[in-house]
Short mmCIF file of C-alpha atoms and ligand atoms in Angstrom, two decimals:
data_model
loop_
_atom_site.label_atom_id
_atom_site.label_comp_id
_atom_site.label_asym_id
_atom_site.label_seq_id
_atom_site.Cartn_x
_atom_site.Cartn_y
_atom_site.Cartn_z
CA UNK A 172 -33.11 16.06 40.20
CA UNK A 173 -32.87 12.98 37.97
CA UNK A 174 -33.11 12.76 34.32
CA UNK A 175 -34.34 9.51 32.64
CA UNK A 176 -33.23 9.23 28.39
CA UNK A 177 -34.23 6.95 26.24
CA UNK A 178 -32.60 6.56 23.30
CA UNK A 179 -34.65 5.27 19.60
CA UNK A 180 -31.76 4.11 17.08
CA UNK A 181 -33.88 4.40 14.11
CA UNK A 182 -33.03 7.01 11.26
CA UNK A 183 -34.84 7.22 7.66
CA UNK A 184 -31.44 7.62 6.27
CA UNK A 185 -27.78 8.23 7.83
CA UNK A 186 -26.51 11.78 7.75
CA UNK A 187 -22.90 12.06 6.43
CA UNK A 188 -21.37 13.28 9.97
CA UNK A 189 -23.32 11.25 12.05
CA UNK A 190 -21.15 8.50 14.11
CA UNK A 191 -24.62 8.13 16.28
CA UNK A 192 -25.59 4.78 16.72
CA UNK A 193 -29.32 4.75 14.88
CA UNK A 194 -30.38 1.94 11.68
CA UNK A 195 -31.74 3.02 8.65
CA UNK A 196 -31.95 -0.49 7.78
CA UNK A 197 -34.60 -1.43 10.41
CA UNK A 198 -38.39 -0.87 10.80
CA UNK A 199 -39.59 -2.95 13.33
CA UNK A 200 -40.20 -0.30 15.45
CA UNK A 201 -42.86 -2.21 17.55
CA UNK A 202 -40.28 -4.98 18.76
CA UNK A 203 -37.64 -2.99 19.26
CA UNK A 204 -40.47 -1.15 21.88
CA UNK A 205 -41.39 -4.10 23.48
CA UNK A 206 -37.64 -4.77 24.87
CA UNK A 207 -37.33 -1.08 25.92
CA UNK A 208 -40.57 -1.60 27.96
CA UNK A 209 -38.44 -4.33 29.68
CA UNK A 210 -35.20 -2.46 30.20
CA UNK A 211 -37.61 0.38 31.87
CA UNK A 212 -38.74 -2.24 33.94
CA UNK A 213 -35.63 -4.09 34.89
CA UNK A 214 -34.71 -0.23 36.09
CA UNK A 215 -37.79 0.55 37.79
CA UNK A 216 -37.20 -2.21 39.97
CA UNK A 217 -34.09 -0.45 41.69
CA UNK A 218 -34.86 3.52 40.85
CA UNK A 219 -38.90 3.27 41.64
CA UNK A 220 -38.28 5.40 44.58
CA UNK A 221 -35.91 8.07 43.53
CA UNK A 222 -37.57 11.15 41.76
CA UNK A 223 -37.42 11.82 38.14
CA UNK A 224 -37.49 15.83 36.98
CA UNK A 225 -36.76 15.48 33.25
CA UNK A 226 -37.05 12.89 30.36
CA UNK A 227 -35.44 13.24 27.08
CA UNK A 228 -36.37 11.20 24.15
CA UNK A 229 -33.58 11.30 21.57
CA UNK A 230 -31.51 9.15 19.04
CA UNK A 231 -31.70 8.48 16.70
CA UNK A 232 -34.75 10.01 15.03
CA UNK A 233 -37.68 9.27 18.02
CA UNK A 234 -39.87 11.28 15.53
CA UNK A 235 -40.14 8.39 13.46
CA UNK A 236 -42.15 6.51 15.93
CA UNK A 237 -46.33 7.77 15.46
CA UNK A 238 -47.78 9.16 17.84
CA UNK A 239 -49.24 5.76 19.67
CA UNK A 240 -45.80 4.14 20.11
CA UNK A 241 -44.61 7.50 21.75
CA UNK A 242 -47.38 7.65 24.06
CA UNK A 243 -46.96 3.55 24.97
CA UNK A 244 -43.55 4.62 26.24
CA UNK A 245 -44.34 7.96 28.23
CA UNK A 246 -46.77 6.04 29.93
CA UNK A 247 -45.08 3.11 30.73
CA UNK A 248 -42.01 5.89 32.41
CA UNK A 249 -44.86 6.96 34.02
CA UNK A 250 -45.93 4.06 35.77
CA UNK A 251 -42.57 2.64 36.43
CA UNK A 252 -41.08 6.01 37.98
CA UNK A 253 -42.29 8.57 40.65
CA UNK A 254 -41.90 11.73 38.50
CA UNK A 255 -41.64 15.26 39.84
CA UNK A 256 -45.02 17.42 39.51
CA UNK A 257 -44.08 19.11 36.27
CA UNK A 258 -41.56 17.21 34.50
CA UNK A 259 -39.54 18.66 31.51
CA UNK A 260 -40.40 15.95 28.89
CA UNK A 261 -38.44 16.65 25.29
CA UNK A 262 -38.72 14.75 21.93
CA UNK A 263 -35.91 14.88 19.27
CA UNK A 264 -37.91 15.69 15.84
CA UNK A 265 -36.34 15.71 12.15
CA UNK A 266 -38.20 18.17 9.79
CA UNK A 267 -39.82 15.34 7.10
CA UNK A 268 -41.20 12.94 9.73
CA UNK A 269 -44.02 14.78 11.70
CA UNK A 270 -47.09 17.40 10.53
CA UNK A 271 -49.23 19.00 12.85
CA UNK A 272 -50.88 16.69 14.17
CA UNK A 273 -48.36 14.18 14.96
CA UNK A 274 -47.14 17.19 16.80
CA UNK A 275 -50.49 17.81 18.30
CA UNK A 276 -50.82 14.37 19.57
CA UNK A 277 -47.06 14.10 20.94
CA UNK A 278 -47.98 17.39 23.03
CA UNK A 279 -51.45 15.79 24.44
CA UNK A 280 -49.16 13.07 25.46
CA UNK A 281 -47.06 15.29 28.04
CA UNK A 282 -43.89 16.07 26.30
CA UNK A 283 -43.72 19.85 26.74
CA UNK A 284 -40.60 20.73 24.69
CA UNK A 285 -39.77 20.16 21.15
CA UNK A 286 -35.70 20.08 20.04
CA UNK A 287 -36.36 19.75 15.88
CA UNK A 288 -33.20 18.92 14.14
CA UNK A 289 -33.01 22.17 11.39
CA UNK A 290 -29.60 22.23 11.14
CA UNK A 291 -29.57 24.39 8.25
CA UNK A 292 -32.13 27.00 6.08
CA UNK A 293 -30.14 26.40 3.21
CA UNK A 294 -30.84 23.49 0.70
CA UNK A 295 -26.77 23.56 -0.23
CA UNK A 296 -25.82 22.53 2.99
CA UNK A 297 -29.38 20.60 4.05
CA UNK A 298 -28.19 18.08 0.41
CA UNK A 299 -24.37 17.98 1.45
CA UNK A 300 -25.51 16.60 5.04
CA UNK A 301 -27.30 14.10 3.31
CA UNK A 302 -30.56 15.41 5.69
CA UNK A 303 -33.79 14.11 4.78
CA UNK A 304 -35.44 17.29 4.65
CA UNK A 305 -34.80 20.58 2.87
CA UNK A 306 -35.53 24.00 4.01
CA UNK A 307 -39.00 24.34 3.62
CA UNK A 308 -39.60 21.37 5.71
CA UNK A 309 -37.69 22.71 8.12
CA UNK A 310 -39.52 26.24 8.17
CA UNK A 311 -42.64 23.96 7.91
CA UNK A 312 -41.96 22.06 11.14
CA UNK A 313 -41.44 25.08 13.32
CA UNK A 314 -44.67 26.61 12.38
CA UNK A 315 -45.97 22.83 12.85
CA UNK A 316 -44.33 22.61 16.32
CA UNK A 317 -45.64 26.31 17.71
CA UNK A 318 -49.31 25.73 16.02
CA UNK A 319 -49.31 22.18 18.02
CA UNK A 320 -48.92 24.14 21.08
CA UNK A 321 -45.54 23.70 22.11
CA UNK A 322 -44.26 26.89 23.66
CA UNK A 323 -41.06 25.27 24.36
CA UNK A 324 -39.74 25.05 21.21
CA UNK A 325 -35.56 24.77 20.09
CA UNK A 326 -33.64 24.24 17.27
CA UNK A 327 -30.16 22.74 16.28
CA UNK A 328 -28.04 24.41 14.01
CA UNK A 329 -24.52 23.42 12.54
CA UNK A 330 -22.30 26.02 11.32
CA UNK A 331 -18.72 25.59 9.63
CA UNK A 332 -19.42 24.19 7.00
CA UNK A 333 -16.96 23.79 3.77
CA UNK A 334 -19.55 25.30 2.35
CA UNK A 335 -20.53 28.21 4.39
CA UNK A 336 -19.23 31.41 4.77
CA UNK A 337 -20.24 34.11 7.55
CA UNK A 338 -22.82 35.73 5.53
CA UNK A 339 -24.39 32.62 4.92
CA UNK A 340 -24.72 31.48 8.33
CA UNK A 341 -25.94 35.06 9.14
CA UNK A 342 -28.48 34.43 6.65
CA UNK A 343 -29.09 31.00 8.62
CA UNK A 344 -28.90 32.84 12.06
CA UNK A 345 -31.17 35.01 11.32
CA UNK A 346 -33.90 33.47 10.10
CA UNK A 347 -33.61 31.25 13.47
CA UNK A 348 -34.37 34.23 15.10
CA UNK A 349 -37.47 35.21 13.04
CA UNK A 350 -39.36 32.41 14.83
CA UNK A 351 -40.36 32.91 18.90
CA UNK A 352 -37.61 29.63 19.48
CA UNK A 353 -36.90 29.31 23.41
CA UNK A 354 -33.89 27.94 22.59
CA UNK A 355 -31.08 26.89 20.16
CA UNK A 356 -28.02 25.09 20.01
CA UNK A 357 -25.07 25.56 17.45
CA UNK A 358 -22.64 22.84 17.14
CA UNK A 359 -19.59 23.36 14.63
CA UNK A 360 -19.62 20.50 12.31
CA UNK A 361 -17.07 17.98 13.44
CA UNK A 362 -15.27 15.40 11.30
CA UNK A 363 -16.06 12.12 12.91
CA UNK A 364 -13.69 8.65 12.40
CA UNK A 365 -15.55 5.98 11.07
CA UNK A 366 -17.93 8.26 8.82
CA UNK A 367 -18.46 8.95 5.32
CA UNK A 368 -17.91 13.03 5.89
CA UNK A 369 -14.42 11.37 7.38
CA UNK A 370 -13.99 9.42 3.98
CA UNK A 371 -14.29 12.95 1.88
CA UNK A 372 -11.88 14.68 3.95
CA UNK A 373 -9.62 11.53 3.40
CA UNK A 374 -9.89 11.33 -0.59
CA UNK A 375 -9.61 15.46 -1.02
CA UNK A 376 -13.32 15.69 -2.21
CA UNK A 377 -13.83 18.65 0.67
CA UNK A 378 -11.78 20.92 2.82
CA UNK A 379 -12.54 21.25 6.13
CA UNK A 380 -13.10 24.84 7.62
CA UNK A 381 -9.68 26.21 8.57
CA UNK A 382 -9.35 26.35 12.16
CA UNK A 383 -9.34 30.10 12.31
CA UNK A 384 -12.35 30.66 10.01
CA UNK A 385 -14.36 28.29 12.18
CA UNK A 386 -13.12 30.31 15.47
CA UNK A 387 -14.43 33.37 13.75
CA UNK A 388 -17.77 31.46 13.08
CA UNK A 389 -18.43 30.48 16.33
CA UNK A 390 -17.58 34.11 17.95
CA UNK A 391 -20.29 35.01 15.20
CA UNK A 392 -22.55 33.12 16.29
CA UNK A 393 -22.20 33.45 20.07
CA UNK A 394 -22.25 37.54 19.44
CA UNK A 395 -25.19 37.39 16.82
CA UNK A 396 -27.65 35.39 19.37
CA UNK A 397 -26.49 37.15 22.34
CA UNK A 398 -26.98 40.31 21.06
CA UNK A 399 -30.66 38.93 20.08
CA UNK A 400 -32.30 38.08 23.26
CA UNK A 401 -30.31 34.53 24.03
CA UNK A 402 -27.76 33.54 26.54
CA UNK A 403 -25.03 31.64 26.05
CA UNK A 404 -25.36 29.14 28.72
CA UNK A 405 -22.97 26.34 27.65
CA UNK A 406 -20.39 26.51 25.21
CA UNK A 407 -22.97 25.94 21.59
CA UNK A 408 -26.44 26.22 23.72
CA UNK A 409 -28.20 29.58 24.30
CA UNK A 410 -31.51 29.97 25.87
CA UNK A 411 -33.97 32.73 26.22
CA UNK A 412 -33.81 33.89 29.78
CA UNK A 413 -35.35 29.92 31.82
CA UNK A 414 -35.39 28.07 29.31
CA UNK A 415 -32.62 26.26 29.31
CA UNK A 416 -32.86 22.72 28.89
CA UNK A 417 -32.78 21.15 32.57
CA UNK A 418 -32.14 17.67 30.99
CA UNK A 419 -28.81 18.67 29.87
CA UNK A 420 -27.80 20.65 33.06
CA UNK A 421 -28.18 17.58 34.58
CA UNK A 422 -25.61 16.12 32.64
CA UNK A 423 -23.61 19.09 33.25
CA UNK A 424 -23.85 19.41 36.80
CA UNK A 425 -23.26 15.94 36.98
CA UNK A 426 -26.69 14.61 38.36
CA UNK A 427 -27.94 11.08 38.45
CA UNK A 428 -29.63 10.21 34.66
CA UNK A 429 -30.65 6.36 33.66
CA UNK A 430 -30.26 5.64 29.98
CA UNK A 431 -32.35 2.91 28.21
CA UNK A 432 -31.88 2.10 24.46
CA UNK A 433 -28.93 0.91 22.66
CA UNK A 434 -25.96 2.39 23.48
CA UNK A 435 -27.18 4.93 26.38
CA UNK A 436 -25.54 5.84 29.01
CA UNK A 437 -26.48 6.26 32.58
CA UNK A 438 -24.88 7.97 35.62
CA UNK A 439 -25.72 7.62 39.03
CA UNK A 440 -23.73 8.52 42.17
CA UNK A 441 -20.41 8.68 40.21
CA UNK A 442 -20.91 5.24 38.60
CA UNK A 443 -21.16 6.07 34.82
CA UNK A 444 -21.95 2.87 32.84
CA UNK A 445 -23.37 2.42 29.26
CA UNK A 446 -25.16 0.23 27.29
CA UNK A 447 -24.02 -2.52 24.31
CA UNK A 448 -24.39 -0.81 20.98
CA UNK A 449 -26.10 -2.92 18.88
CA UNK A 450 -29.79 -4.08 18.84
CA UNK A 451 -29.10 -7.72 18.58
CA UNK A 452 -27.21 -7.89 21.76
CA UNK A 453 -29.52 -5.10 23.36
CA UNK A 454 -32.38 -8.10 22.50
CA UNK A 455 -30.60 -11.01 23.23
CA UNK A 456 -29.48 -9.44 27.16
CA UNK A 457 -33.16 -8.29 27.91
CA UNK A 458 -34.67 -11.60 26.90
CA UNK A 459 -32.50 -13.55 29.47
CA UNK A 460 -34.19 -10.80 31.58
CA UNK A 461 -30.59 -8.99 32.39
CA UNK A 462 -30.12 -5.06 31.58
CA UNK A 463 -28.19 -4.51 28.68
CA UNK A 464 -25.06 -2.61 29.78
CA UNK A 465 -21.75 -3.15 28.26
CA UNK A 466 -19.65 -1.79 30.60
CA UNK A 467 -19.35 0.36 33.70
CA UNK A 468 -16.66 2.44 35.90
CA UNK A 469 -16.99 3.87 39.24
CA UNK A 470 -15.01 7.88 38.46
CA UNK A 471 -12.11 8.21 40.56
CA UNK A 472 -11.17 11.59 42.21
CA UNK A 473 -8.90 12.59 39.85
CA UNK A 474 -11.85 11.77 36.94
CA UNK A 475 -13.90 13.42 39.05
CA UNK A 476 -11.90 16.59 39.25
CA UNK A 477 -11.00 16.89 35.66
CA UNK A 478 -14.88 16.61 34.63
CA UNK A 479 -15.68 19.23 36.63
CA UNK A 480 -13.19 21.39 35.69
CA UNK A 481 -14.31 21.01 31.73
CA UNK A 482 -17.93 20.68 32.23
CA UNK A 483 -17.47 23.48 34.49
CA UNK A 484 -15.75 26.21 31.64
CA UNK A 485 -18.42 25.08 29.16
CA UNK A 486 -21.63 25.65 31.24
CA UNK A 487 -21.56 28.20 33.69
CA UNK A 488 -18.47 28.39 34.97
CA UNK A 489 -16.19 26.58 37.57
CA UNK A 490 -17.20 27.19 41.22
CA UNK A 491 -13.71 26.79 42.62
CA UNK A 492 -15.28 26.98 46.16
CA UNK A 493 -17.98 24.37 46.04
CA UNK A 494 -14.35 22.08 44.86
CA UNK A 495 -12.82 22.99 47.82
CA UNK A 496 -15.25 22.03 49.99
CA UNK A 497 -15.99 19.16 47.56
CA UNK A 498 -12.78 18.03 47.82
CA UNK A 499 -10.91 19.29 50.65
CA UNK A 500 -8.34 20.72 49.19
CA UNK A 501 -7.12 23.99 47.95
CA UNK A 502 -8.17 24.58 43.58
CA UNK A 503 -7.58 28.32 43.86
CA UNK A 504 -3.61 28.84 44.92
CA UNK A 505 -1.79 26.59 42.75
CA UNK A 506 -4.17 28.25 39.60
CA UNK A 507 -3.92 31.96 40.95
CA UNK A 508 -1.69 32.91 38.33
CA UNK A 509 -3.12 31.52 35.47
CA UNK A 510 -6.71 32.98 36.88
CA UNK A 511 -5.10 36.01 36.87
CA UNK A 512 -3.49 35.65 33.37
CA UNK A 513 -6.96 34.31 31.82
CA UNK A 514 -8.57 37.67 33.50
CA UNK A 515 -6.27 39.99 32.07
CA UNK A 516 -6.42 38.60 28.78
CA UNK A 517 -9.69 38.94 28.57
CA UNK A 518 -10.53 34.86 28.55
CA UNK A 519 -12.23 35.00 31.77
CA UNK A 520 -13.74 36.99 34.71
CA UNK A 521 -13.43 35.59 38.43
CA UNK A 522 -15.79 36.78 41.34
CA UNK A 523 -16.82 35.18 44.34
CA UNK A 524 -14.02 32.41 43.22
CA UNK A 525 -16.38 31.48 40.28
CA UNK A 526 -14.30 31.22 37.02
CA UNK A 527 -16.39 32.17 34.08
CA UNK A 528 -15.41 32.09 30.12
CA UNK A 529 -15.94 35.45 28.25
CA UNK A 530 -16.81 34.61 24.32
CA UNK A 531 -12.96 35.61 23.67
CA UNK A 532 -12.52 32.39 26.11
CA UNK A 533 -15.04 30.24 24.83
CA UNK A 534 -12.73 29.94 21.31
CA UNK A 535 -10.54 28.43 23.33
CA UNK A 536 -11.97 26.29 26.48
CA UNK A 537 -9.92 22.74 25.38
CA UNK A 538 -6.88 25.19 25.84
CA UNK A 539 -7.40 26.74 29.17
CA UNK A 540 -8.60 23.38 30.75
CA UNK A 541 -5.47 21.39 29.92
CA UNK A 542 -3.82 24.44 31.35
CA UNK A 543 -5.54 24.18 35.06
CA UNK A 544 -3.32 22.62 37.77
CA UNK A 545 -5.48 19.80 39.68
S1 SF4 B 60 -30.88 12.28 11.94
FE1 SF4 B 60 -29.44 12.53 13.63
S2 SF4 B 60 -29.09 10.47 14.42
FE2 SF4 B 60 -30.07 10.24 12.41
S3 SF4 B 60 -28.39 9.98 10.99
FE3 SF4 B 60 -28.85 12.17 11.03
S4 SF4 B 60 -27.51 13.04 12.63
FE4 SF4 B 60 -27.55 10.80 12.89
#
């Protein structure tokens, strides 16, 4: 199972917590295409034989490209990869760039799930984002989405805001649920260097959630969709029962992925390397015909380890057996006691040597990984 992403760095406008890399300053779209068709190439040339199961299309807004420069793209994967029979093929899409039948048309072009960018139902927090939409666009592109024929449909929310308070993201939670949504992640907002949501922290014009009010929002939120038909599969992503998006257990479960676009990054065979992050060197590499990566490093054991143990907690839980084996070496003795102390505490459950987070544990992954012996 290999994932391919491409990345599109275009945005209408920046969002204040955004430290993606995407342009709101650039339209030429069709260029920008043109070199991406030659990075899928260069690839092709060295991956044509290995089989592709999922392709993500994210950024970056990819909604912003119509539906013809989409479908130039998906077909050119197509011709320059062997792809597995039924491929899970997702766009990115921000409420305020797509209608129906932009939808319609992305759908006839094989991408089978739909991850729209909601973020919030509330106008309040939709204007202090700095989204391009409001809520009735976002309510609009659901309906959009499921009358285009996706089935596959899920959403992004962000809770903890300085705004928010429980019974507003209740209010926000459930009218998530009030749509047939396969799936939805909840990220809590997070205060980004380099951004201007960092700059109004800085000069006192908002106040972060406090730490414990944002604990109590997340165990909200995992409680509220669990109790309503989801599972919590990873640490903000819940997923009716198979849906779950295989693109991102690949990244979990540490599969091979290629990345094209600026500043993607790709994985195969424990090389993890990642591409320069801005367009004018991403042009200048692929027109003297050489793939655009910035860097690269080949994980060492130790690297190796440590991933698994955090990617582990957050999605599914850490298979202490498959390490040993993995590894050749014992995970389990030198951590017995603090297994034991996690399970009686409530933080965690362990059967058949799998170590699993319970929501009480979730609050706190960061603090139980830095606590494992490797
Ligand atoms: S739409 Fe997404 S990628 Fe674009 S600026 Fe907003 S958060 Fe960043």
């Amino acid at each position: 199972m290999a994932g391919i992403y491409i990345h599109i760095p275009f945005c209408q406008r920046k969002c204040v917590y955004c430290d993606f890399y995407s342009l709101a300053d650039n339209k030429d779209f069709d260029i920008f295409i043109s070199f991406l068709l030659k990075e899928i190439n260069l690839y092709s040339e060295k991956y044509r034989d290995e089989n592709f199961s999922t392709i993500y299309l994210g950024g970056g807004t990819p909604s912003i490209l119509d539906q013809s420069q989409v479908e130039t793209i998906l077909k050119e994967i197509n011709k320059s990869f062997q792809l597995s029979t039924s491929p899970e093929v997702t766009i990115e899409v921000n409420p305020g760039t797509v209608n129906e039948k932009k939808l319609k048309a992305y759908r006839n072009s094989g991408i089978n799930r739909i991850s729209i960018g909601v973020q919030s139902f509330m106008d309040e927090d939709l204007k202090f984002l700095n989204r391009i939409h409001n809520s009735e666009e976002a309510r609009k592109c659901i309906i959009d989405a499921l009358n285009a024929g996706f089935e596959n449909v899920s959403i992004d929310l962000i809770y903890a805001l300085p705004t928010q308070t429980i019974s507003t993201l209740e209010n926000n939670l459930t009218q998530a649920i009030s749509y047939p949504l396969k799936h939805i992640s909840a990220y809590s907002l997070i205060i980004e260097q380099n951004t201007p949501l960092a700059s109004m922290v800085r000069e006192s014009k908002i106040k972060p959630v406090p730490e414990e009010l944002e604990a109590m929002m997340m165990e909200f939120v995992i409680n509220f969709l669990t109790q309503n038909g989801f599972k919590q599969y990873e640490v903000s992503n819940f997923a009716k029962s198979g849906y779950e998006s295989k693109h991102n257990l690949n990244y979990w479960n540490h599969s091979n992925y290629i990345g094209c676009g600026p500043s993607a990054h790709s994985f195969w065979n424990w090389k993890r390397w990642w591409n320069v992050d801005t367009i004018f060197s991403y042009y200048s590499r692929l027109n003297n015909n050489l793939l655009p990566v910035a860097d690269s490093e080949e994980l060492t054991e130790t690297q190796i380890i440590n991933e698994m143990l955090f990617l582990g907690l957050r999605n599914g839980g850490i298979d202490f057996k498959k390490m040993n084996k993995m590894f050749n070496k014992d995970f389990i003795k030198p951590n017995i006691e603090e297994i034991n102390k996690l399970v009686e505490d409530n933080f965690a459950t362990f059967e058949q040597n799998i170590l699993r987070l319970t929501t009480k544990g979730y609050l706190i992954t960061d603090e139980i990984v830095s606590k494992l012996a490797i």
